[in-house]
Amino acid sequence: MKRGILISITGVFILLSYIVSLIIIMQVPVVEVFTVRTREVESTVVCNGKFEYSGNQTVCSPYTGKINDIYVSEGDHVSIGDMLYSIIAVSDNISEYSNSTHSQEDIELVQRVLSGNPSALDEYSGDGIAVSKEDAIKTVDILSDYSGIVGEIYVAEKQSLADGDKVLNVSDSENMQIRLDVNEDKIAEIEPGQKVEISCNAIKDNSINGTVREIGNTAKQTSTTLGKETTVEVIVSVDSELDTEIKAGYTAKCSIVVDKKNNAILVPYEAVSYDDNGSEYVMCYSETGNCIKKTITTGKEYGDGVEVISGIEQGEILLSFSGGIEDSTFVKAEVDVDD
């Protein structure tokens, strides 16, 4: 009888102990943890620009006169010796016009043109003067001194121009560059020689490398979807061999690497909390299951976390989210998101 009572009491005690333990376990917070590891991190300035051919050579008129014909269009490929345009050119030598065989009106027309007023040729109808004064006014074909792609054409047929005026440019078709407008808030971080990661919708599966080559000396106002902003022009040279499908004018997204660290500690933003004094801290997970509060100092912010300069070391285990967890709280680590 007594033995049976003793067994019953022991059974009840074990059952109660189990129930109490179960209640305690159910009240223990379940948290996600991760292991602190060092990694390489980069700070970037991201801008969008356009692919364009590099090495522009500007073709200027060697004569004062009037454009007769333009033989090329923007985007055409030209080789050395190809005809670019023709010009009704006025000779530098008008001494022959000092004799009486030419009218004073003709002489004055030529003198006006040579004195820097090419629009005087607008008064010239085209036929008679080119034939009767072919030694002074003649049609000349202008040939290309460069091989490449015709870029912008600055003139139109029948347009008057002076010696040295820009006619068009020819770009190096073998090399490309990207022209960026960088906001004044970021330009101080940009330096020539910095590496650039380039992406383009036309080459989804390929990565393109570039280098900052030039930084403009003046700022300008640039229109954006948010209004106007002050920017400085930056030229990025494209280092990678490009796919033949890449064309001038395609949009390029450039990530300029302005800072790089090889052994940085980065933690998720959610892992960092602030105490009543405004100090930043994280919760470490100990081998016994208790949380240990550690004050930290943070550095630069990145897209996937914040750099921790001091307070924790590689190999420690942290709570992924420390909100609502007090120091010394016993918790259960259910998932290690990093491992």
Coordinates of C-alpha atoms in Angstrom, one line a residue:
M1 CA 0.0 0.0 0.0
K2 CA 2.7 2.5 1.0
R3 CA 4.9 1.4 -1.9
G4 CA 2.0 2.1 -4.3
I5 CA 1.5 5.5 -2.8
L6 CA 5.2 6.3 -3.1
I7 CA 5.2 5.2 -6.8
S8 CA 2.2 7.4 -7.5
I9 CA 3.7 10.4 -5.8
T10 CA 7.0 9.9 -7.8
G11 CA 5.0 9.6 -11.0
V12 CA 3.1 12.8 -10.3
F13 CA 6.3 14.6 -9.5
I14 CA 8.0 13.5 -12.7
L15 CA 4.9 14.6 -14.7
L16 CA 4.8 18.0 -13.0
S17 CA 8.6 18.4 -13.7
Y18 CA 8.0 17.6 -17.3
I19 CA 5.1 20.1 -17.6
V20 CA 7.1 22.8 -15.8
S21 CA 10.1 22.2 -18.1
L22 CA 7.9 22.2 -21.1
I23 CA 6.4 25.6 -20.0
I24 CA 9.8 27.0 -19.5
I25 CA 11.1 25.8 -22.9
M26 CA 8.0 27.3 -24.5
Q27 CA 8.7 30.7 -23.0
V28 CA 12.4 30.7 -24.2
P29 CA 12.7 33.1 -27.1
V30 CA 13.8 31.5 -30.4
V31 CA 16.2 33.6 -32.3
E32 CA 18.2 33.5 -35.6
V33 CA 22.0 33.8 -35.2
F34 CA 24.9 34.1 -37.6
T35 CA 28.7 33.8 -37.3
V36 CA 30.8 36.9 -37.7
R37 CA 33.2 36.7 -40.6
T38 CA 35.5 39.1 -42.3
R39 CA 34.9 39.8 -46.0
E40 CA 35.8 42.1 -48.9
V41 CA 33.6 45.2 -49.2
E42 CA 33.4 48.0 -51.7
S43 CA 32.0 51.5 -51.6
T44 CA 30.7 52.6 -55.0
V45 CA 29.2 55.6 -56.7
V46 CA 26.6 54.6 -59.2
C47 CA 25.8 56.7 -62.3
N48 CA 24.2 56.1 -65.7
G49 CA 25.7 57.2 -69.0
K50 CA 26.0 56.4 -72.7
F51 CA 28.4 54.3 -74.6
E52 CA 30.3 56.4 -77.2
Y53 CA 33.3 56.0 -79.4
S54 CA 36.5 57.4 -78.0
G55 CA 39.3 59.3 -79.6
N56 CA 37.2 61.9 -81.4
Q57 CA 39.0 63.7 -84.2
T58 CA 37.3 66.9 -85.3
V59 CA 37.4 67.7 -89.0
C60 CA 37.6 71.4 -89.7
S61 CA 37.2 73.2 -93.0
P62 CA 40.6 74.1 -94.6
Y63 CA 38.8 76.8 -96.7
T64 CA 36.4 79.7 -96.4
G65 CA 33.4 78.9 -98.6
K66 CA 30.1 77.2 -98.8
I67 CA 29.3 73.5 -98.2
N68 CA 28.3 71.9 -101.6
D69 CA 27.6 68.3 -100.8
I70 CA 27.9 66.0 -97.7
Y71 CA 28.8 62.4 -98.6
V72 CA 28.5 60.8 -95.2
S73 CA 25.9 60.4 -92.4
E74 CA 26.3 60.1 -88.7
G75 CA 27.2 56.5 -87.8
D76 CA 28.9 55.8 -91.1
H77 CA 32.3 54.0 -91.1
V78 CA 35.0 55.8 -93.0
S79 CA 38.6 54.9 -93.9
I80 CA 41.5 57.2 -94.6
G81 CA 41.0 58.7 -98.1
D82 CA 37.2 58.4 -98.2
M83 CA 35.4 61.6 -99.3
L84 CA 33.6 63.4 -96.5
Y85 CA 32.1 66.5 -98.2
S86 CA 32.7 69.0 -100.9
I87 CA 33.1 72.8 -100.5
I88 CA 32.8 75.7 -102.9
A89 CA 36.1 77.2 -101.7
V90 CA 37.5 80.7 -102.1
S91 CA 41.2 80.9 -102.9
D92 CA 43.5 82.8 -100.6
N93 CA 45.0 84.6 -103.6
I94 CA 42.8 87.3 -105.0
S95 CA 45.6 89.4 -106.6
E96 CA 44.2 88.6 -110.1
Y97 CA 41.1 90.5 -109.2
S98 CA 43.0 93.7 -109.1
N99 CA 43.0 94.0 -112.9
S100 CA 40.2 95.6 -114.8
T101 CA 39.0 92.3 -116.4
H102 CA 36.9 91.6 -113.4
S103 CA 34.0 93.7 -112.1
Q104 CA 34.3 95.6 -108.9
E105 CA 31.3 93.8 -107.6
D106 CA 33.1 90.4 -108.1
I107 CA 36.2 91.7 -106.4
E108 CA 34.2 93.0 -103.5
L109 CA 32.4 89.7 -103.1
V110 CA 35.6 87.8 -102.9
Q111 CA 37.2 90.3 -100.5
R112 CA 34.1 90.1 -98.2
V113 CA 34.4 86.3 -98.0
L114 CA 38.1 86.4 -97.4
S115 CA 37.8 89.0 -94.7
G116 CA 35.8 86.6 -92.6
N117 CA 32.2 87.0 -93.9
P118 CA 31.5 83.7 -95.7
S119 CA 27.8 84.4 -95.7
A120 CA 28.5 86.8 -98.6
L121 CA 28.5 83.7 -100.7
D122 CA 24.8 83.4 -100.1
E123 CA 24.5 86.2 -102.7
Y124 CA 26.2 83.9 -105.2
S125 CA 23.8 81.9 -107.3
G126 CA 26.2 79.0 -108.1
D127 CA 26.8 78.7 -111.8
G128 CA 28.6 81.6 -113.4
I129 CA 31.0 82.6 -110.7
A130 CA 32.3 79.1 -110.1
V131 CA 33.1 78.8 -113.8
S132 CA 34.2 82.3 -114.7
K133 CA 36.4 82.6 -111.7
E134 CA 37.4 79.0 -111.2
D135 CA 40.9 80.0 -110.0
A136 CA 39.4 81.9 -107.1
I137 CA 36.2 80.0 -106.3
K138 CA 36.3 76.3 -106.9
T139 CA 34.7 73.1 -105.7
V140 CA 37.0 70.9 -103.6
D141 CA 36.4 67.4 -102.3
I142 CA 37.6 67.0 -98.7
L143 CA 39.0 63.5 -97.8
S144 CA 39.2 61.8 -94.4
D145 CA 42.6 61.7 -92.6
Y146 CA 41.2 59.2 -90.1
S147 CA 39.5 55.8 -90.0
G148 CA 36.5 55.4 -87.7
I149 CA 32.9 56.2 -87.2
V150 CA 31.3 59.5 -88.2
G151 CA 30.0 61.2 -85.1
E152 CA 28.2 64.5 -85.1
I153 CA 27.9 66.6 -88.3
Y154 CA 27.9 70.3 -87.5
V155 CA 27.0 71.7 -90.9
A156 CA 24.4 71.4 -93.6
E157 CA 24.6 71.5 -97.4
K158 CA 24.8 75.1 -98.8
Q159 CA 25.9 76.4 -95.4
S160 CA 28.6 79.1 -95.4
L161 CA 31.6 78.6 -93.2
A162 CA 35.1 80.1 -92.6
D163 CA 38.5 78.6 -92.6
G164 CA 38.8 76.5 -89.4
D165 CA 35.1 76.0 -88.7
K166 CA 34.1 72.6 -87.4
V167 CA 32.4 70.3 -90.0
L168 CA 32.2 66.9 -88.4
N169 CA 34.0 64.5 -86.1
V170 CA 35.4 61.0 -86.7
S171 CA 35.7 58.6 -83.7
D172 CA 37.9 55.6 -83.1
S173 CA 35.7 52.7 -83.8
E174 CA 38.0 50.2 -82.0
N175 CA 37.6 51.8 -78.5
M176 CA 34.6 53.1 -76.5
Q177 CA 34.1 55.3 -73.5
I178 CA 31.2 56.3 -71.3
R179 CA 30.3 59.9 -70.4
L180 CA 28.8 60.4 -66.9
D181 CA 27.3 63.3 -65.0
V182 CA 28.3 62.8 -61.4
N183 CA 26.5 64.8 -58.7
E184 CA 28.6 67.4 -56.9
D185 CA 28.0 65.6 -53.6
K186 CA 29.9 62.6 -54.9
I187 CA 32.5 64.1 -57.2
A188 CA 35.1 64.5 -54.3
E189 CA 35.2 60.7 -54.0
I190 CA 36.1 60.2 -57.7
E191 CA 39.7 60.0 -58.9
P192 CA 41.3 59.1 -62.2
G193 CA 42.4 55.5 -62.3
Q194 CA 39.5 54.1 -60.1
K195 CA 38.0 50.8 -61.4
V196 CA 34.5 50.8 -62.8
E197 CA 32.1 47.9 -63.1
I198 CA 29.8 48.4 -66.1
S199 CA 26.5 46.8 -67.0
C200 CA 24.4 47.1 -70.0
N201 CA 21.0 45.6 -70.9
A202 CA 22.4 44.5 -74.3
I203 CA 24.9 42.2 -72.6
K204 CA 23.1 40.7 -69.7
D205 CA 25.5 37.7 -69.1
N206 CA 28.8 39.6 -69.5
S207 CA 30.6 41.9 -67.2
I208 CA 32.5 44.9 -68.5
N209 CA 35.5 46.6 -66.8
G210 CA 36.4 50.2 -67.1
T211 CA 38.6 52.9 -65.6
V212 CA 38.0 56.5 -64.7
R213 CA 40.0 58.5 -67.2
E214 CA 39.0 62.1 -67.0
I215 CA 37.2 64.4 -64.6
G216 CA 35.8 67.7 -65.8
N217 CA 37.1 71.0 -64.5
T218 CA 33.8 72.8 -64.4
A219 CA 30.3 72.0 -63.1
K220 CA 27.1 72.3 -65.0
Q221 CA 23.3 72.1 -64.4
T222 CA 21.8 68.8 -65.4
S223 CA 18.1 68.1 -65.7
T224 CA 16.8 64.9 -63.9
T225 CA 13.4 63.4 -63.0
L226 CA 13.7 65.2 -59.7
G227 CA 14.6 68.6 -61.2
K228 CA 18.0 70.2 -61.8
E229 CA 21.2 69.2 -60.0
T230 CA 24.8 70.4 -60.2
T231 CA 27.1 67.8 -61.8
V232 CA 30.6 67.3 -63.1
E233 CA 31.4 65.3 -66.3
V234 CA 33.4 62.1 -65.8
I235 CA 34.8 60.0 -68.7
V236 CA 35.2 56.3 -68.2
S237 CA 37.3 54.3 -70.6
V238 CA 36.0 50.8 -71.4
D239 CA 38.8 48.2 -70.8
S240 CA 37.0 45.0 -71.7
E241 CA 36.8 43.7 -75.2
L242 CA 33.3 44.6 -76.2
D243 CA 30.6 42.4 -77.8
T244 CA 30.0 43.5 -81.4
E245 CA 26.4 44.2 -80.5
I246 CA 27.4 47.1 -78.3
K247 CA 26.6 50.3 -80.1
A248 CA 27.3 54.0 -79.4
G249 CA 24.3 55.4 -77.6
Y250 CA 23.5 52.4 -75.5
T251 CA 22.8 53.1 -71.8
A252 CA 25.5 52.0 -69.4
K253 CA 25.2 51.6 -65.6
C254 CA 28.6 52.4 -64.0
S255 CA 29.6 51.5 -60.5
I256 CA 32.7 53.4 -59.6
V257 CA 34.7 51.7 -56.9
V258 CA 35.8 54.6 -54.6
D259 CA 36.9 52.5 -51.6
K260 CA 37.8 48.8 -51.0
K261 CA 38.5 46.8 -47.8
N262 CA 39.6 43.2 -47.7
N263 CA 39.0 42.2 -44.1
A264 CA 35.9 44.2 -43.0
I265 CA 33.3 43.0 -40.6
L266 CA 29.8 43.6 -41.9
V267 CA 26.6 42.9 -40.0
P268 CA 22.9 43.3 -41.0
Y269 CA 21.3 46.6 -40.0
E270 CA 18.7 44.6 -38.0
A271 CA 21.4 43.2 -35.8
V272 CA 22.3 46.7 -34.4
S273 CA 20.3 48.4 -31.7
Y274 CA 20.6 51.5 -29.6
D275 CA 20.5 51.7 -25.8
D276 CA 19.1 54.6 -23.8
N277 CA 22.4 56.5 -24.1
G278 CA 22.3 56.3 -27.9
S279 CA 25.2 53.8 -28.0
E280 CA 25.1 51.1 -30.7
Y281 CA 25.2 47.5 -29.6
V282 CA 24.7 43.9 -30.7
M283 CA 23.7 40.8 -28.8
C284 CA 26.2 37.9 -28.8
Y285 CA 25.1 34.3 -28.3
S286 CA 27.1 32.4 -25.8
E287 CA 27.8 28.7 -25.5
T288 CA 25.4 28.5 -22.5
G289 CA 22.6 30.0 -24.5
N290 CA 22.7 33.4 -22.8
C291 CA 22.8 36.7 -24.7
I292 CA 25.7 39.1 -24.0
K293 CA 25.3 42.8 -24.9
K294 CA 28.4 44.3 -26.6
T295 CA 28.8 47.9 -27.4
I296 CA 30.2 48.5 -30.9
T297 CA 31.5 51.3 -33.1
T298 CA 30.2 51.3 -36.7
G299 CA 31.7 52.7 -39.9
K300 CA 30.5 52.9 -43.5
E301 CA 27.1 51.8 -44.5
Y302 CA 26.7 49.4 -47.5
G303 CA 23.7 48.0 -49.3
D304 CA 23.6 44.8 -47.3
G305 CA 24.9 45.9 -43.9
V306 CA 27.0 48.2 -41.8
E307 CA 30.7 48.0 -41.1
V308 CA 31.7 47.3 -37.5
I309 CA 35.0 48.9 -36.6
S310 CA 35.3 47.7 -33.0
G311 CA 33.5 45.8 -30.3
I312 CA 33.2 42.3 -31.9
E313 CA 35.6 39.9 -33.6
Q314 CA 35.5 37.3 -36.3
G315 CA 34.0 34.0 -35.1
E316 CA 31.6 35.4 -32.6
I317 CA 27.9 34.4 -32.9
L318 CA 25.4 37.3 -33.1
L319 CA 21.6 37.5 -33.0
S320 CA 20.3 38.6 -36.4
F321 CA 17.7 40.7 -34.7
S322 CA 18.3 42.0 -31.2
G323 CA 15.2 44.1 -30.6
G324 CA 13.4 43.3 -27.4
I325 CA 16.2 40.9 -26.1
E326 CA 17.7 42.0 -22.8
D327 CA 21.3 41.3 -21.7
S328 CA 21.7 37.8 -20.1
T329 CA 18.4 36.6 -21.6
F330 CA 18.4 32.8 -22.2
V331 CA 17.5 32.1 -25.8
K332 CA 17.3 29.2 -28.2
A333 CA 19.2 29.5 -31.5
E334 CA 17.1 27.8 -34.1
V335 CA 18.7 28.8 -37.3
D336 CA 22.2 30.0 -38.2
V337 CA 21.5 32.0 -41.3
D338 CA 25.2 32.3 -42.2
D339 CA 26.1 28.7 -41.9

